[in-house]
Short mmCIF file of C-alpha atoms in Angstrom, two decimals:
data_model
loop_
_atom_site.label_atom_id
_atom_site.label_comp_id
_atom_site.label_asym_id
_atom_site.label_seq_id
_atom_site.Cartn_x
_atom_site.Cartn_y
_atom_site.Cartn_z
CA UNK A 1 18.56 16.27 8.24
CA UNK A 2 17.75 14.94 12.00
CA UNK A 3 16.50 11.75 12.71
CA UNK A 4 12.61 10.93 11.44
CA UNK A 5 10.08 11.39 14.58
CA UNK A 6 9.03 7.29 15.31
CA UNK A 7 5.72 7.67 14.06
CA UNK A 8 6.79 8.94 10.46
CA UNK A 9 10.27 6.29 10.50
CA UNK A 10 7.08 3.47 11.19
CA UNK A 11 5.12 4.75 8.45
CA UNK A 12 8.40 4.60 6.43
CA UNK A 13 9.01 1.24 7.33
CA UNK A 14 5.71 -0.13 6.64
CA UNK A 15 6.19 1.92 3.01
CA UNK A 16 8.98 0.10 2.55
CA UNK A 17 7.51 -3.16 3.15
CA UNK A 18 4.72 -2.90 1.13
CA UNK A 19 7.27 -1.61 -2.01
CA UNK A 20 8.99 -4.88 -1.22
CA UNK A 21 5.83 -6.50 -1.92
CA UNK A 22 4.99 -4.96 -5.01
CA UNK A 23 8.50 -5.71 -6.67
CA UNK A 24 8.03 -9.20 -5.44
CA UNK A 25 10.29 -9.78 -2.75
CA UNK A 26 9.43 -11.46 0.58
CA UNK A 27 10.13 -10.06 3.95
CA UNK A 28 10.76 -13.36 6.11
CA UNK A 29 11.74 -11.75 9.26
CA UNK A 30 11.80 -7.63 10.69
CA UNK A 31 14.13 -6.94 13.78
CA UNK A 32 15.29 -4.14 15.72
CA UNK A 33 19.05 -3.15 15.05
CA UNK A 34 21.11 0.01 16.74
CA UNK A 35 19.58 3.13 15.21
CA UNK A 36 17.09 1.05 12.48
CA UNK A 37 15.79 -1.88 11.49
CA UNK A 38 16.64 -4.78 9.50
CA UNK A 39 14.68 -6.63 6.86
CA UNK A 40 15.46 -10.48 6.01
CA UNK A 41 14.78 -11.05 2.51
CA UNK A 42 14.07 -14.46 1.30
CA UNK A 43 16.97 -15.68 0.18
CA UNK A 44 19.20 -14.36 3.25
CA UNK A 45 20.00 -10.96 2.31
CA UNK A 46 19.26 -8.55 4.18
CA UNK A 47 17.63 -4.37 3.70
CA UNK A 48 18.70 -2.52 6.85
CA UNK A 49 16.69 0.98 7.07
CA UNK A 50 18.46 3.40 9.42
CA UNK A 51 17.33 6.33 11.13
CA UNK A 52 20.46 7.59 12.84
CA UNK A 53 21.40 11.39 13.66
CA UNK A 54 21.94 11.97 10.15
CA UNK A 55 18.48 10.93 9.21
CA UNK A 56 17.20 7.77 7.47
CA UNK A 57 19.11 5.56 5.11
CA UNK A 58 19.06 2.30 3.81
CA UNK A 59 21.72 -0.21 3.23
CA UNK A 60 21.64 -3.22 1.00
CA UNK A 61 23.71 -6.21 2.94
CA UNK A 62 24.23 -10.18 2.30
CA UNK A 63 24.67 -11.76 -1.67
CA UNK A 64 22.40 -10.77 -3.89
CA UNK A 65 22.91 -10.62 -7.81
CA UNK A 66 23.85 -7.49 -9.44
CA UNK A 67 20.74 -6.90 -11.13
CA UNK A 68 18.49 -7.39 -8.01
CA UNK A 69 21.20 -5.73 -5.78
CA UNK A 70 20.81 -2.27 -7.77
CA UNK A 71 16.98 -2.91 -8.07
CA UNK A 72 16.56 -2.99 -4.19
CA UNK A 73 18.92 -0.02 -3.80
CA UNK A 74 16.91 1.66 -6.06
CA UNK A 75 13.49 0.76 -4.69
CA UNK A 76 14.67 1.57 -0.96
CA UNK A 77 16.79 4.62 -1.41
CA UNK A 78 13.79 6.44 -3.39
CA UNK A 79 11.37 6.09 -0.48
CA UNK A 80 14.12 7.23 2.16
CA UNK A 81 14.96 10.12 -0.10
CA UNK A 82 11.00 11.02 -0.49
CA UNK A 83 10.76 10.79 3.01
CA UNK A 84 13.75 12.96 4.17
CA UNK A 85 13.41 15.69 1.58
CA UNK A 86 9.78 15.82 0.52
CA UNK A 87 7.19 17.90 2.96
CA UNK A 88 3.77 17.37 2.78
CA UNK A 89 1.69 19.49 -0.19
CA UNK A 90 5.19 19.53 -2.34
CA UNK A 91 4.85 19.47 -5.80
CA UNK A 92 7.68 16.92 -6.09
CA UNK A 93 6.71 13.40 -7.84
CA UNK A 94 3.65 15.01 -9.37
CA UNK A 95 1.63 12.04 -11.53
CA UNK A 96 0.62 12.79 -14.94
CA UNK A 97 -1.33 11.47 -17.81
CA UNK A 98 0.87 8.76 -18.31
CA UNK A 99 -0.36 7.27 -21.59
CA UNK A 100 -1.64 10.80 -22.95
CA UNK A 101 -5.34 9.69 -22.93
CA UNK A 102 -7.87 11.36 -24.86
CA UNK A 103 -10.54 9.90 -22.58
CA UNK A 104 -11.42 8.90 -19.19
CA UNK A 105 -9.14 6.60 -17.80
CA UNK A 106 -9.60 4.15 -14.51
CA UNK A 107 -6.69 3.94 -12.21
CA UNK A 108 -6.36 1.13 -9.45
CA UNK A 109 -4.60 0.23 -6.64
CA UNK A 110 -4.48 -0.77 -2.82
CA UNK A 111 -3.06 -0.28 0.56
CA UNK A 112 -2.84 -2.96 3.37
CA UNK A 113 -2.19 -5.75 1.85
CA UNK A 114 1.61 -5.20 4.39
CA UNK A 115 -0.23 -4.34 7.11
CA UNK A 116 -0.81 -6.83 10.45
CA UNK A 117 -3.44 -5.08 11.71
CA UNK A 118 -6.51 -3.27 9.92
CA UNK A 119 -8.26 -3.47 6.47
CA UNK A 120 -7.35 -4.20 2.75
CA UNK A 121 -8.66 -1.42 0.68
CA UNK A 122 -8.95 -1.58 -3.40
CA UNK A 123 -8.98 1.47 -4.84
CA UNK A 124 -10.52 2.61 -8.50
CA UNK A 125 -10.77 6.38 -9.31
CA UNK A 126 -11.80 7.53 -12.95
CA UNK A 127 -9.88 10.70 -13.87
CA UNK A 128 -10.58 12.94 -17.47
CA UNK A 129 -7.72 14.39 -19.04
CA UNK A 130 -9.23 17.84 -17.92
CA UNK A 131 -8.88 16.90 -13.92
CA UNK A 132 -5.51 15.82 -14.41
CA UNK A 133 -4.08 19.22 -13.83
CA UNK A 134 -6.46 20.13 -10.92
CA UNK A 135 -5.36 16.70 -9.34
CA UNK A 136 -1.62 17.56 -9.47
CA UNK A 137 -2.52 21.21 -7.68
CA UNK A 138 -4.16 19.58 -5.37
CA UNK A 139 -0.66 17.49 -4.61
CA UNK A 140 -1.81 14.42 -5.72
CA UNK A 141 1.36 11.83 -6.25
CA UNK A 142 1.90 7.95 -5.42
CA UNK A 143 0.98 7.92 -1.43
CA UNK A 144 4.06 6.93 -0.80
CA UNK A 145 5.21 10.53 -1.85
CA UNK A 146 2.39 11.92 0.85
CA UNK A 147 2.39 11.98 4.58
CA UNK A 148 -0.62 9.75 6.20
CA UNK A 149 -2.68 13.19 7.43
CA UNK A 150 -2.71 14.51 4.42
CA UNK A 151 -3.28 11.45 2.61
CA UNK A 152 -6.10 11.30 4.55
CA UNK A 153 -6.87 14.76 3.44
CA UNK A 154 -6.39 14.51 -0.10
CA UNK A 155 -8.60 10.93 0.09
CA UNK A 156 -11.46 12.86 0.73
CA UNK A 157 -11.41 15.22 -1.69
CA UNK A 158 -10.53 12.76 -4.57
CA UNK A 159 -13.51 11.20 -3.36
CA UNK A 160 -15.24 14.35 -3.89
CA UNK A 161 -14.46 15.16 -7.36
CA UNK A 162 -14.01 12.07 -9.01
CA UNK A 163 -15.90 8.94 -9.58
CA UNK A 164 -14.50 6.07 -7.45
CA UNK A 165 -15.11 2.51 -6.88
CA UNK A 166 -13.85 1.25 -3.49
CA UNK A 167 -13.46 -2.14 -1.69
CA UNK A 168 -12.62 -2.32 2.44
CA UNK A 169 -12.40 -5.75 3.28
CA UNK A 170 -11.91 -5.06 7.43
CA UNK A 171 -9.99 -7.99 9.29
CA UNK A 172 -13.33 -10.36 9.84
CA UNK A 173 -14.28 -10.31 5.52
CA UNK A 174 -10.69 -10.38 4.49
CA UNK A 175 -9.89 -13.68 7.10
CA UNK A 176 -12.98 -15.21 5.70
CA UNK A 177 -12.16 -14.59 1.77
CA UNK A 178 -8.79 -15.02 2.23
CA UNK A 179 -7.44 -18.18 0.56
CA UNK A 180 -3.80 -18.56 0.46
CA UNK A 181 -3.78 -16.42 -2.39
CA UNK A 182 -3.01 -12.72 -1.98
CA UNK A 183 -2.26 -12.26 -5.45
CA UNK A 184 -5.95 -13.67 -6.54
CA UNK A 185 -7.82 -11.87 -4.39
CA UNK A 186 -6.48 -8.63 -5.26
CA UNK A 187 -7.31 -9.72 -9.15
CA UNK A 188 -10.64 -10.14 -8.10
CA UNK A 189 -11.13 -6.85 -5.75
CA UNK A 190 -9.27 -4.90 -8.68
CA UNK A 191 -11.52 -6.70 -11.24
CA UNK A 192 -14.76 -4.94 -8.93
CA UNK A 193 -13.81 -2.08 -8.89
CA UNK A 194 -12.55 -1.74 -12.10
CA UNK A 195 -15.45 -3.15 -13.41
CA UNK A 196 -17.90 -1.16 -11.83
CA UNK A 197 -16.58 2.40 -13.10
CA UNK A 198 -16.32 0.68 -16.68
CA UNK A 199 -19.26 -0.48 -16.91
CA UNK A 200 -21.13 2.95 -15.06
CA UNK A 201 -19.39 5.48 -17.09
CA UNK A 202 -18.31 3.45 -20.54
CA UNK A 203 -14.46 3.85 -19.97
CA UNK A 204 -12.25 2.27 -22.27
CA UNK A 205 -8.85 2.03 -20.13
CA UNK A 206 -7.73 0.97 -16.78
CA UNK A 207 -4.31 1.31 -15.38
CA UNK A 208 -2.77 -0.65 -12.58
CA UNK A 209 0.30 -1.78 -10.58
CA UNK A 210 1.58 -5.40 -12.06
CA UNK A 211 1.55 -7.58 -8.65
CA UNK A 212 1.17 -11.02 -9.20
CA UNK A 213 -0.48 -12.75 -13.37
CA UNK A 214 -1.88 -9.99 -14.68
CA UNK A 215 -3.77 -12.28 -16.83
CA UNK A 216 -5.84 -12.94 -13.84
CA UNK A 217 -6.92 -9.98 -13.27
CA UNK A 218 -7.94 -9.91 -17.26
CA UNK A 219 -9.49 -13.14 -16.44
CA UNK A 220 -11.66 -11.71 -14.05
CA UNK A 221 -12.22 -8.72 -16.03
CA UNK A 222 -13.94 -10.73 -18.63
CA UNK A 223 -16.05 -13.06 -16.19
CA UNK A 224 -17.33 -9.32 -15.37
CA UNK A 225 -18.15 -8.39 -18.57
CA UNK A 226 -15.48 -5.28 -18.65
CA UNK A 227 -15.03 -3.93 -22.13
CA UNK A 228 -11.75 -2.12 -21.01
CA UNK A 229 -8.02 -2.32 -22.04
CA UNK A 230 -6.24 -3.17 -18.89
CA UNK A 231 -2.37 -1.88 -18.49
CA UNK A 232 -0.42 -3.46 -16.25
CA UNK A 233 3.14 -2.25 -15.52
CA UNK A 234 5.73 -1.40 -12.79
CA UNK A 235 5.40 1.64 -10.61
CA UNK A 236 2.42 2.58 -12.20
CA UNK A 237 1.76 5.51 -9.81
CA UNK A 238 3.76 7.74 -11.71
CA UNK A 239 -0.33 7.91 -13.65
CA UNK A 240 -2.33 10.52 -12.23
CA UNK A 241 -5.91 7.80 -11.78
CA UNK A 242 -3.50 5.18 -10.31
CA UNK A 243 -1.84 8.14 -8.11
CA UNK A 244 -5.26 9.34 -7.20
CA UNK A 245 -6.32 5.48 -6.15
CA UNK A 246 -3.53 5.19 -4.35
CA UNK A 247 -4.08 7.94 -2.11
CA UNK A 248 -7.85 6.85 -1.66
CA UNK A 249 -6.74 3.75 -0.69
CA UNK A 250 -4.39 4.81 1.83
CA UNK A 251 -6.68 7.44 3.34
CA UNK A 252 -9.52 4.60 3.58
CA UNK A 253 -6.82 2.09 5.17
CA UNK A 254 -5.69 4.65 7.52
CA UNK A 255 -9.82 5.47 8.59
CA UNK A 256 -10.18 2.03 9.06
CA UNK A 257 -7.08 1.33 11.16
CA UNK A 258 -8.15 4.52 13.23
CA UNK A 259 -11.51 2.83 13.34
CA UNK A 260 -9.99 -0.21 14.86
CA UNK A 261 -7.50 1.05 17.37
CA UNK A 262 -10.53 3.18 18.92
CA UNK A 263 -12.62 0.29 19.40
CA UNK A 264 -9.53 -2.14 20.87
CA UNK A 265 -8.84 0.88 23.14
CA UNK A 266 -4.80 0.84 21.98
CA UNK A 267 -3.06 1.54 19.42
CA UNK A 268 -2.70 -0.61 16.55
CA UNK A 269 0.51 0.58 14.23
CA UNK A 270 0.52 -0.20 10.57
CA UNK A 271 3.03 -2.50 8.83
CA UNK A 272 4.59 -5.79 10.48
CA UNK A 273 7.77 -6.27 12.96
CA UNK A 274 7.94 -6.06 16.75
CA UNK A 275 6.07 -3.08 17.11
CA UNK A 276 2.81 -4.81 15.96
CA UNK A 277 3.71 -8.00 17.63
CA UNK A 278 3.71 -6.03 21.00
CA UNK A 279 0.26 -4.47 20.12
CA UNK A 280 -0.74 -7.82 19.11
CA UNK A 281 0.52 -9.35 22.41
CA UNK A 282 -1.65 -6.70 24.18
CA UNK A 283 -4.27 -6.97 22.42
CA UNK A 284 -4.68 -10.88 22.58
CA UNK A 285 -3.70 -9.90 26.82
CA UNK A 286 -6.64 -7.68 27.13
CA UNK A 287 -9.07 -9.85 25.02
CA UNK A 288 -8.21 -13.33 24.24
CA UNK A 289 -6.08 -14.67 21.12
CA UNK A 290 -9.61 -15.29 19.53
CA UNK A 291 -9.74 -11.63 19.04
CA UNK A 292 -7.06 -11.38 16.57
CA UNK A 293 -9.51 -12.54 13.86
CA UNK A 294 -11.48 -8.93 14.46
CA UNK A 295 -8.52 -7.02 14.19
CA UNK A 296 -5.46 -8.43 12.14
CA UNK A 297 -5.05 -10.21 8.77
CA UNK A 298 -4.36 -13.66 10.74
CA UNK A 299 -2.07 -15.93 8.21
CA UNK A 300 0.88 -12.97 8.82
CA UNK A 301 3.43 -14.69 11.13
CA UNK A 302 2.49 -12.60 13.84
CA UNK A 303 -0.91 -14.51 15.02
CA UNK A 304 1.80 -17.71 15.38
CA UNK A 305 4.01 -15.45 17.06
CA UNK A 306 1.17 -14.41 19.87
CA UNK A 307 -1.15 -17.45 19.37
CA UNK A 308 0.70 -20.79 18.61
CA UNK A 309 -1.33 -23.81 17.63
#
């Protein structure tokens, strides 16, 4: 296969990040190297994604246990794979009814949470067993299976035929709720929307990814007065709702980067590395550092980066 065109090796790349994330590793540094990029792990290994004339790869480098070594091969080379061999509107990776429910079932999840620039967007889409098979025509899968136009596409028609919940915290809301906490704040925007669709339409289960204590997020569930049975487990996209809230997620992250970029006149990418520390450079050029605030999630290393204290 050739090489990736740069916009869909970015969108990898920020893909990859954010599946970093949600097996709980942390990305301490992102630099160019010939033909790819490299990711510094914490720790000091290192995830080098490639997008050379054979197409992309990635390449697990530096000490890391066994265990965790074939856990981040497995992570990374899945995405690369999905993104050299699957076309957009595939059937490939279709969700399903992953705990056989009788009933309507809540799926949850978010997009953003990698990303520099734009908004953090929750998720919560309530799918019947009858939809399920509808939703997989349709091509719905995890996001990351999906290219971002038609994510955008398939956002809006989830939206459409399914009840959702949804919570777009745009740079200026997510700076000022933001409290050192990622992982707490997500429990609580999970535990809205969650909450709301639970309470509205009397569902009994709710499926999410496990970032973070999920007791938290049962915590929260309870302060809301949620009468639902919360599972939280790994890779939990392979669930039609969670698959569907993924993608509505994504779409709404993607509308409200697009949003963003039109109103700062340039182009903000998605993800983190040198590509959005240029734009953020710019960006701080045309406007002022104070601008950041309006634009980016500011405690990412980036803002000290372009705006030392």
């Amino acid at each position: 296969m050739p090489p990736l065109p740069d916009s869909e090796f970015q969108t990898l790349l920020a893909r990859v990040r954010e599946a970093l994330l949600d097996d709980g590793w942390t990305v301490d540094e992102q630099r160019p190297i010939d033909y790819g990029v490299a990711l510094r792990l914490a720790g000091g290994g290192m995830l080098n994604v490639y997008n050379g004339k054979a197409g992309p790869k990635a390449v697990v480098a530096g000490k890391f246990g066994s265990d965790e070594r074939k856990r981040l091969e497995a992570l990374a080379s899945t995405l690369v794979e999905v993104a050299a061999s699957t076309a957009p509107g595939e059937q490939a990776g279709a969700a399903t009814n992953l705990y056989q429910s009788k009933e309507p079932w809540i799926g949850c999840d978010e997009s953003g949470k990698g990303d520099y620039f734009g908004p953090l967007v929750v998720a919560a889409v309530l799918v019947s067993p009858k939809q399920v098979d509808e939703l997989g025509k349709a091509g719905v899968r995890d996001s990351k299976r999906v290219s971002d136009a038609r994510a955008m596409q398939l956002s809006a028609w989830i939206e459409e035929h399914c009840e959702t919940a949804l919570r777009v915290l745009m740079p200026p809301e997510y700076n000022a709720r933001y409290g050192g906490n990622l992982n707490e704040m997500l429990a609580s925007l999970h535990a809205e929307t969650i909450a709301e669709l639970a309470i509205k339409h009397k569902a009994k289960r709710a499926i999410s990814d496990q970032f973070g204590n999920p007791a938290k997020l049962r915590e929260f569930l309870i302060e809301r007065k949620a009468k639902v049975e919360l599972i939280s487990i790994p890779k939990a996209e392979a669930d039609m709702a969670v698959a569907a809230a993924s993608i509505v997620a994504r779409g709404r992250f993607l509308a409200g980067l697009k949003e963003l970029s039109s109103d700062a006149t340039i182009e903000l990418p998605p993800g983190a590395g040198p590509q959005v520390d240029s734009a953020a450079r710019e960006l701080a050029g045309l406007y002022g550092a104070g601008c950041l605030k309006d634009y980016a999630k500011l405690h990412f290393k980036t803002t000290q980066k372009v705006a030392p204290k």
